GROMACS .gro file of C-alpha atoms in nm:
model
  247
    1UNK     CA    1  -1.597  -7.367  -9.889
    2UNK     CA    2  -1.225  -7.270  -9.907
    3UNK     CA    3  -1.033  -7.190  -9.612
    4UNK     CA    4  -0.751  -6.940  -9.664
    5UNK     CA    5  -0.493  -6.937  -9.402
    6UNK     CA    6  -0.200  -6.651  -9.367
    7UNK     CA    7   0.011  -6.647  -9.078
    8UNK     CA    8   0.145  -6.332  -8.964
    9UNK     CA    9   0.384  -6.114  -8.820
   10UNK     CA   10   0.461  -5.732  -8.882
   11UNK     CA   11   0.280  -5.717  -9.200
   12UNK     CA   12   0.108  -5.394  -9.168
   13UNK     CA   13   0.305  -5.244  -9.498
   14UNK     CA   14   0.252  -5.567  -9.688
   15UNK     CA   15  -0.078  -5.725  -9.673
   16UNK     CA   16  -0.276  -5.459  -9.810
   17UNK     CA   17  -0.166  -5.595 -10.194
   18UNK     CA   18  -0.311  -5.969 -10.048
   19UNK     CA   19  -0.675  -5.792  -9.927
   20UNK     CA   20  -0.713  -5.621 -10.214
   21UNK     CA   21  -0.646  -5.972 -10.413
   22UNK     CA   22  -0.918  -6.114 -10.209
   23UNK     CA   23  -1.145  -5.865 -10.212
   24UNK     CA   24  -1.155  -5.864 -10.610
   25UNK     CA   25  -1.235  -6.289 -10.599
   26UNK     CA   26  -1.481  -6.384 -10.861
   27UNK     CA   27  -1.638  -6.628 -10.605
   28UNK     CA   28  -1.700  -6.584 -10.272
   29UNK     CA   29  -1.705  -6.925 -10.164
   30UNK     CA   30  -1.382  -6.899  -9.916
   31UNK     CA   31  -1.319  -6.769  -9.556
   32UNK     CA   32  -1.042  -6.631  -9.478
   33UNK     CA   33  -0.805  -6.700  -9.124
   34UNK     CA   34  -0.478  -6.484  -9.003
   35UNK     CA   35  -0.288  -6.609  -8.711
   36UNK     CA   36  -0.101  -6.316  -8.602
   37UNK     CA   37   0.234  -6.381  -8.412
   38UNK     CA   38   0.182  -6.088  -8.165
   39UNK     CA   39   0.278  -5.791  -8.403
   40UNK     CA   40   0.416  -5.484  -8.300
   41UNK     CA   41   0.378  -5.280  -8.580
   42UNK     CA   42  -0.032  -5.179  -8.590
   43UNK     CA   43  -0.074  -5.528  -8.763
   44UNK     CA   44  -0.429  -5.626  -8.584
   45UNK     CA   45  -0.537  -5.264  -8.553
   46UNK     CA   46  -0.521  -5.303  -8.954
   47UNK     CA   47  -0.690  -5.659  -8.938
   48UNK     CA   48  -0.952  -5.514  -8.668
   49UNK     CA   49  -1.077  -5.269  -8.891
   50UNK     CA   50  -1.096  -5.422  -9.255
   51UNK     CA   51  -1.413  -5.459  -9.366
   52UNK     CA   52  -1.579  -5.657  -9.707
   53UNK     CA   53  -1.396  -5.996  -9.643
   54UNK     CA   54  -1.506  -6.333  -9.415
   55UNK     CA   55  -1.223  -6.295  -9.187
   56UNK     CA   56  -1.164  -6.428  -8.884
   57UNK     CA   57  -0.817  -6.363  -8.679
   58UNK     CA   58  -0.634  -6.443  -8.365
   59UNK     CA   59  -0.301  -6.276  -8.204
   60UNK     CA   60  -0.088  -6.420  -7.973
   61UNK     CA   61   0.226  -6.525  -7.966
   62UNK     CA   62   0.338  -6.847  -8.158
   63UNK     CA   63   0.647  -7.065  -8.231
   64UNK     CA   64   0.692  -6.934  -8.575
   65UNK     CA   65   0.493  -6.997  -8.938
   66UNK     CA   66   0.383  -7.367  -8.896
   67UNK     CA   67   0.299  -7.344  -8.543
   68UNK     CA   68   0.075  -7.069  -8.633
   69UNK     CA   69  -0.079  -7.247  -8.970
   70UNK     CA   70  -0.135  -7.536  -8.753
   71UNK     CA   71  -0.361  -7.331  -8.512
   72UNK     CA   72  -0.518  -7.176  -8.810
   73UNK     CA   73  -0.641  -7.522  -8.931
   74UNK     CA   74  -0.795  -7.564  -8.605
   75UNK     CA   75  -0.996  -7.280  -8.658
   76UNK     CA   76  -1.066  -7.367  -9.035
   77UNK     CA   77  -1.423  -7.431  -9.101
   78UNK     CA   78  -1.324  -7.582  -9.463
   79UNK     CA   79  -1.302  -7.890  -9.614
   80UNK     CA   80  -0.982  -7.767  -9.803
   81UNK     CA   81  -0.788  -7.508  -9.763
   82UNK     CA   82  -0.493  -7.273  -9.876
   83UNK     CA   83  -0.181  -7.110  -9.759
   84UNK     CA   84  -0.148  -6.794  -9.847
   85UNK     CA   85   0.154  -6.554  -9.718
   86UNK     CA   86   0.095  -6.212  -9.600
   87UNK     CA   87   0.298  -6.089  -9.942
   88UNK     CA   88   0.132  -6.292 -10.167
   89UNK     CA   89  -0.145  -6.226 -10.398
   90UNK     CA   90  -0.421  -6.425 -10.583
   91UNK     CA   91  -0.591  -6.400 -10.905
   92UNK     CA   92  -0.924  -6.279 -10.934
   93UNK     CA   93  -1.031  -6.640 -11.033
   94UNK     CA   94  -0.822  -6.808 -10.781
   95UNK     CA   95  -1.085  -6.970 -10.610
   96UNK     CA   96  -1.322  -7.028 -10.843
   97UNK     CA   97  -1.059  -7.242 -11.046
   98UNK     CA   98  -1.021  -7.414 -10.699
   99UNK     CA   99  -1.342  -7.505 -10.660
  100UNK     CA  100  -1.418  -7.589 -11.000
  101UNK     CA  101  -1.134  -7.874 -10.964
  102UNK     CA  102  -1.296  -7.996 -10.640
  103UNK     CA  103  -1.597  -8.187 -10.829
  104UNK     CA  104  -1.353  -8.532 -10.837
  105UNK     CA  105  -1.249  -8.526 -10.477
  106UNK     CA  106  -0.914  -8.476 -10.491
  107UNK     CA  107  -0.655  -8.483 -10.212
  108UNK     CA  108  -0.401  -8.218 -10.340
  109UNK     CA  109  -0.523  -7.924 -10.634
  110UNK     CA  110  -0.177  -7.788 -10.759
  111UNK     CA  111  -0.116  -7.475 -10.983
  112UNK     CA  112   0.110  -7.292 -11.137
  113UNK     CA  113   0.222  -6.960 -10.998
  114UNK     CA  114   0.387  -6.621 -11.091
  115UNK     CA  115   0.714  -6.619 -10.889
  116UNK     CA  116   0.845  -6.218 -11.001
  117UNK     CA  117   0.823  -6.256 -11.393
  118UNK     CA  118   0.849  -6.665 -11.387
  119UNK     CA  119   0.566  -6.922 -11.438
  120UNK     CA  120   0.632  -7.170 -11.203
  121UNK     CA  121   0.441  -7.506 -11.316
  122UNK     CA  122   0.382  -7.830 -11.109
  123UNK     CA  123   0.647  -8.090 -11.179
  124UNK     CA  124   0.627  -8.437 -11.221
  125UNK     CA  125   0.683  -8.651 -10.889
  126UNK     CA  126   0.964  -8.817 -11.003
  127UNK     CA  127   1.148  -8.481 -11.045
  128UNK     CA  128   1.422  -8.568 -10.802
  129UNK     CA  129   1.614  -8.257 -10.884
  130UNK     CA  130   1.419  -7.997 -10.678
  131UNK     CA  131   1.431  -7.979 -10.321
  132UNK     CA  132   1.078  -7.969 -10.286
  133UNK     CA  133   0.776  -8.194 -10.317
  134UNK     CA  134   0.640  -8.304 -10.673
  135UNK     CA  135   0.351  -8.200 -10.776
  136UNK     CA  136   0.408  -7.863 -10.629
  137UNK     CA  137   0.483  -7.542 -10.799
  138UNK     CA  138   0.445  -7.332 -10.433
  139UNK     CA  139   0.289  -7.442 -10.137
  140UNK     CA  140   0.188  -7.108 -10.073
  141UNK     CA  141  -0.074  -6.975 -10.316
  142UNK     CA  142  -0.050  -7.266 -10.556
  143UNK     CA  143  -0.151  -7.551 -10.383
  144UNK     CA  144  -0.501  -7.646 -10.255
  145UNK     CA  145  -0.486  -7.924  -9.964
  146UNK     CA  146  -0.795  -8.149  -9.825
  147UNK     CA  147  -0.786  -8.013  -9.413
  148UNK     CA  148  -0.846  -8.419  -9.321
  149UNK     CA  149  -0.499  -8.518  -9.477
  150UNK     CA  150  -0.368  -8.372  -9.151
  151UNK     CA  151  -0.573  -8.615  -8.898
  152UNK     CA  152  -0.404  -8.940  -9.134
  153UNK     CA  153  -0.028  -8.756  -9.166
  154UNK     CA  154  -0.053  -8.528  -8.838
  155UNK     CA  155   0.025  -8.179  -8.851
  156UNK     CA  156   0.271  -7.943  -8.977
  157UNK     CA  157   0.610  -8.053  -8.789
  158UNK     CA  158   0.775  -7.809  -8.593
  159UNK     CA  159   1.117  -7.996  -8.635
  160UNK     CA  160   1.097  -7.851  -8.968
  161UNK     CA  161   1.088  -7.473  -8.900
  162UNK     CA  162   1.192  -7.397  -9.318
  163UNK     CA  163   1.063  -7.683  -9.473
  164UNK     CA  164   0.761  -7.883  -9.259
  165UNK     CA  165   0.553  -7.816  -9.620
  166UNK     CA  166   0.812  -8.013  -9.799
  167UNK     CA  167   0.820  -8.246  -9.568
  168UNK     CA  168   0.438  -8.285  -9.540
  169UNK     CA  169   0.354  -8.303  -9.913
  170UNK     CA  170   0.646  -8.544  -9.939
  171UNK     CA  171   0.458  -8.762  -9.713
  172UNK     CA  172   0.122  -8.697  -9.864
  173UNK     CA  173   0.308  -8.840 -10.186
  174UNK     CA  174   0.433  -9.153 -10.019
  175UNK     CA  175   0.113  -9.193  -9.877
  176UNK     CA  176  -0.081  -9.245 -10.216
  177UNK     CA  177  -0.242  -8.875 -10.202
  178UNK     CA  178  -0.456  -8.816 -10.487
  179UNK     CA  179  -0.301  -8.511 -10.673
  180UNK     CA  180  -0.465  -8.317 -10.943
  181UNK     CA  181  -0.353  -7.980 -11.148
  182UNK     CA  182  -0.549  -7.691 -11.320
  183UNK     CA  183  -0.367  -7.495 -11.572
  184UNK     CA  184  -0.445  -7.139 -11.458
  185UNK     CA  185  -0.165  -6.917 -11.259
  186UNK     CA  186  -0.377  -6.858 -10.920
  187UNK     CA  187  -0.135  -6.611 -10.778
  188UNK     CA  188   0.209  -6.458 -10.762
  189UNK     CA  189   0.426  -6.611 -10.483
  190UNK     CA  190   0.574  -6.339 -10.243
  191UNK     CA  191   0.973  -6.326 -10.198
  192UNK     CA  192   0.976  -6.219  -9.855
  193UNK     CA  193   0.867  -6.595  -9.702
  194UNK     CA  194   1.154  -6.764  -9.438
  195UNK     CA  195   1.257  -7.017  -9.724
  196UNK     CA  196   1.315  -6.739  -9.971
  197UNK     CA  197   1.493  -6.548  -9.802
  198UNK     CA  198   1.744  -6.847  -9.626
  199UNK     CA  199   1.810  -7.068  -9.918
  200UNK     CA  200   2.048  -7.248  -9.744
  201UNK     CA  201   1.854  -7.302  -9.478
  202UNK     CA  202   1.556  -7.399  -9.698
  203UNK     CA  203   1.783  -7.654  -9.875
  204UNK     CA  204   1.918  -7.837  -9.590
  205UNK     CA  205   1.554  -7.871  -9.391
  206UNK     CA  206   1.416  -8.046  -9.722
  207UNK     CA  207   1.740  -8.253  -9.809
  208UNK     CA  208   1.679  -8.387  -9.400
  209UNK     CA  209   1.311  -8.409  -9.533
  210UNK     CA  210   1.366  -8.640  -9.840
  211UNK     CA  211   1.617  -8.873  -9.661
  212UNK     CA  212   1.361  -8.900  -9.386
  213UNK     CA  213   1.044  -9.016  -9.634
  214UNK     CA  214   1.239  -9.104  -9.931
  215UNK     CA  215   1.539  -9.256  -9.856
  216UNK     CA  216   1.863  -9.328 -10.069
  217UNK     CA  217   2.092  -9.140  -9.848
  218UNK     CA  218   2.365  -9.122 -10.124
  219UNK     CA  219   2.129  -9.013 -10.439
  220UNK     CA  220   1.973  -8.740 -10.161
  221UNK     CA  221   2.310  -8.632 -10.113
  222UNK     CA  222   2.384  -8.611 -10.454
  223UNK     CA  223   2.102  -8.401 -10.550
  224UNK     CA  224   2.181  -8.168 -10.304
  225UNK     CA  225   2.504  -8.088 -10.415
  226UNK     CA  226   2.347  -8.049 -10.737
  227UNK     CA  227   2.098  -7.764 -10.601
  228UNK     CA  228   2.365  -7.582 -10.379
  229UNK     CA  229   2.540  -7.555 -10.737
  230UNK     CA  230   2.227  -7.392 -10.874
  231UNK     CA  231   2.173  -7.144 -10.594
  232UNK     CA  232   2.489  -7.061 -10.520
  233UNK     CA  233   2.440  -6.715 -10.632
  234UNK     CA  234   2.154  -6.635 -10.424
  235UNK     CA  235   2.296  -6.814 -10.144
  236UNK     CA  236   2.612  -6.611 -10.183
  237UNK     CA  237   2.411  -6.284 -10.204
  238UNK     CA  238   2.250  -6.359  -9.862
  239UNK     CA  239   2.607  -6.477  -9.716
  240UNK     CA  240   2.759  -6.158  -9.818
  241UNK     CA  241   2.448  -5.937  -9.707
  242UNK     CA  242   2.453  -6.119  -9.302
  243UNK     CA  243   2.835  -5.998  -9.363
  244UNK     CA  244   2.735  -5.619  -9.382
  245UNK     CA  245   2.491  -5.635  -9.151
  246UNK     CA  246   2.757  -5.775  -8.925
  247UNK     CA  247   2.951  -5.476  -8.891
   0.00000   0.00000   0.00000
């Protein structure tokens, strides 16, 4: 079995698309786990009355995303399991290509994901150019995880409160982590996630993460001037739109 894990807060308006994803899975080999952040907005009135899924949920107040994924892999009943945001959504075969890919024991099951119109594809681990780990095309939605990798490589750091996937699956790589891919999109990536929204932020948690497991202070640095070049725009955008908000 599959455990899905969403951590929550305020989602009342935007999970609905991610129930109705998991409602319509071809297999039903999964549970599913939301660790709500003590919403205000009707969020566990919603989650106390869906019906048709194997959900299980908790509410209470947490010390943001990986804080509250870390509680919901101590509830996980799963061998492996998946993070999937409250504005994500999965393809009806999502978890039957999961499973499928299970039969040779792999650590890590990566695959690609629809980010808005884009096919994003696992990458080679020697991509340096990317902030974050290889292998990966999204943590969330695209990549399947064995729930024992956390007992060798501990949990989800809370020194990283962008980037302590990066800097987990960077680990799991140095560590000699078996990673497979399947070809399939499973799911479309939501753009509303911390990282997406603070690109700068995102960047500088995972260039602290690959000088930490990687190394090569000066090629790190390097890289990351490279990828402040290629987001500048976004970055920009959210620059200027703190600036209106502002005043």
């Amino acid at each position: 079995m599959i455990s899905i894990i969403t951590a929550t807060y305020n989602v009342r308006d935007t999970i609905v698309p991610l129930t109705a994803s998991l409602k319509a899975q071809t297999s039903a080999d999964f549970e599913w786990i939301v660790v709500d952040g003590a919403s205000t907005d009707g969020t566990q009135l919603l989650l106390a009355q869906m019906q048709g899924l194997p959900l299980r949920w908790i509410s209470e107040p947490d010390f943001g995303i990986y804080h509250a994924l870390n509680k919901g892999l101590g509830m996980a009943s799963g061998d492996y399991y998946l993070v999937v945001g409250a504005d994500d959504q999965l393809e009806p075969h999502a978890i039957e290509s999961f499973s499928a890919a299970l039969k040779s024991a792999p650590d890590v099951v990566s695959a690609p994901v629809w980010i808005e119109d884009v096919l994003m594809r696992p990458r080679d681990a020697k991509d340096w150019f990317r902030s974050g780990p290889p292998m990966v095309a999204a943590h969330s939605v695209g990549t399947l995880m064995r729930r024992d990798l956390h007992q060798r490589l501990g949990w989800y750091s809370r020194r990283y409160p962008i980037a302590a996937d990066t800097f987990f699956l960077l680990r799991a790589v140095e560590a000699g982590c078996r990673f497979i891919e399947i070809d399939k999109p499973v799911g479309r990536f939501g753009r509303d996630g911390v990282s997406s929204v603070d690109v700068l932020g995102a960047l500088c948690e995972s260039l602290r993460a690959n000088i930490e497991v990687r190394g090569q202070l000066l090629l790190q640095l390097a890289m990351f001037a490279v990828r402040l070049i290629r987001n500048y725009p976004r970055i920009a955008r959210r620059l200027s739109a703190m600036r209106r908000i502002d005043r």
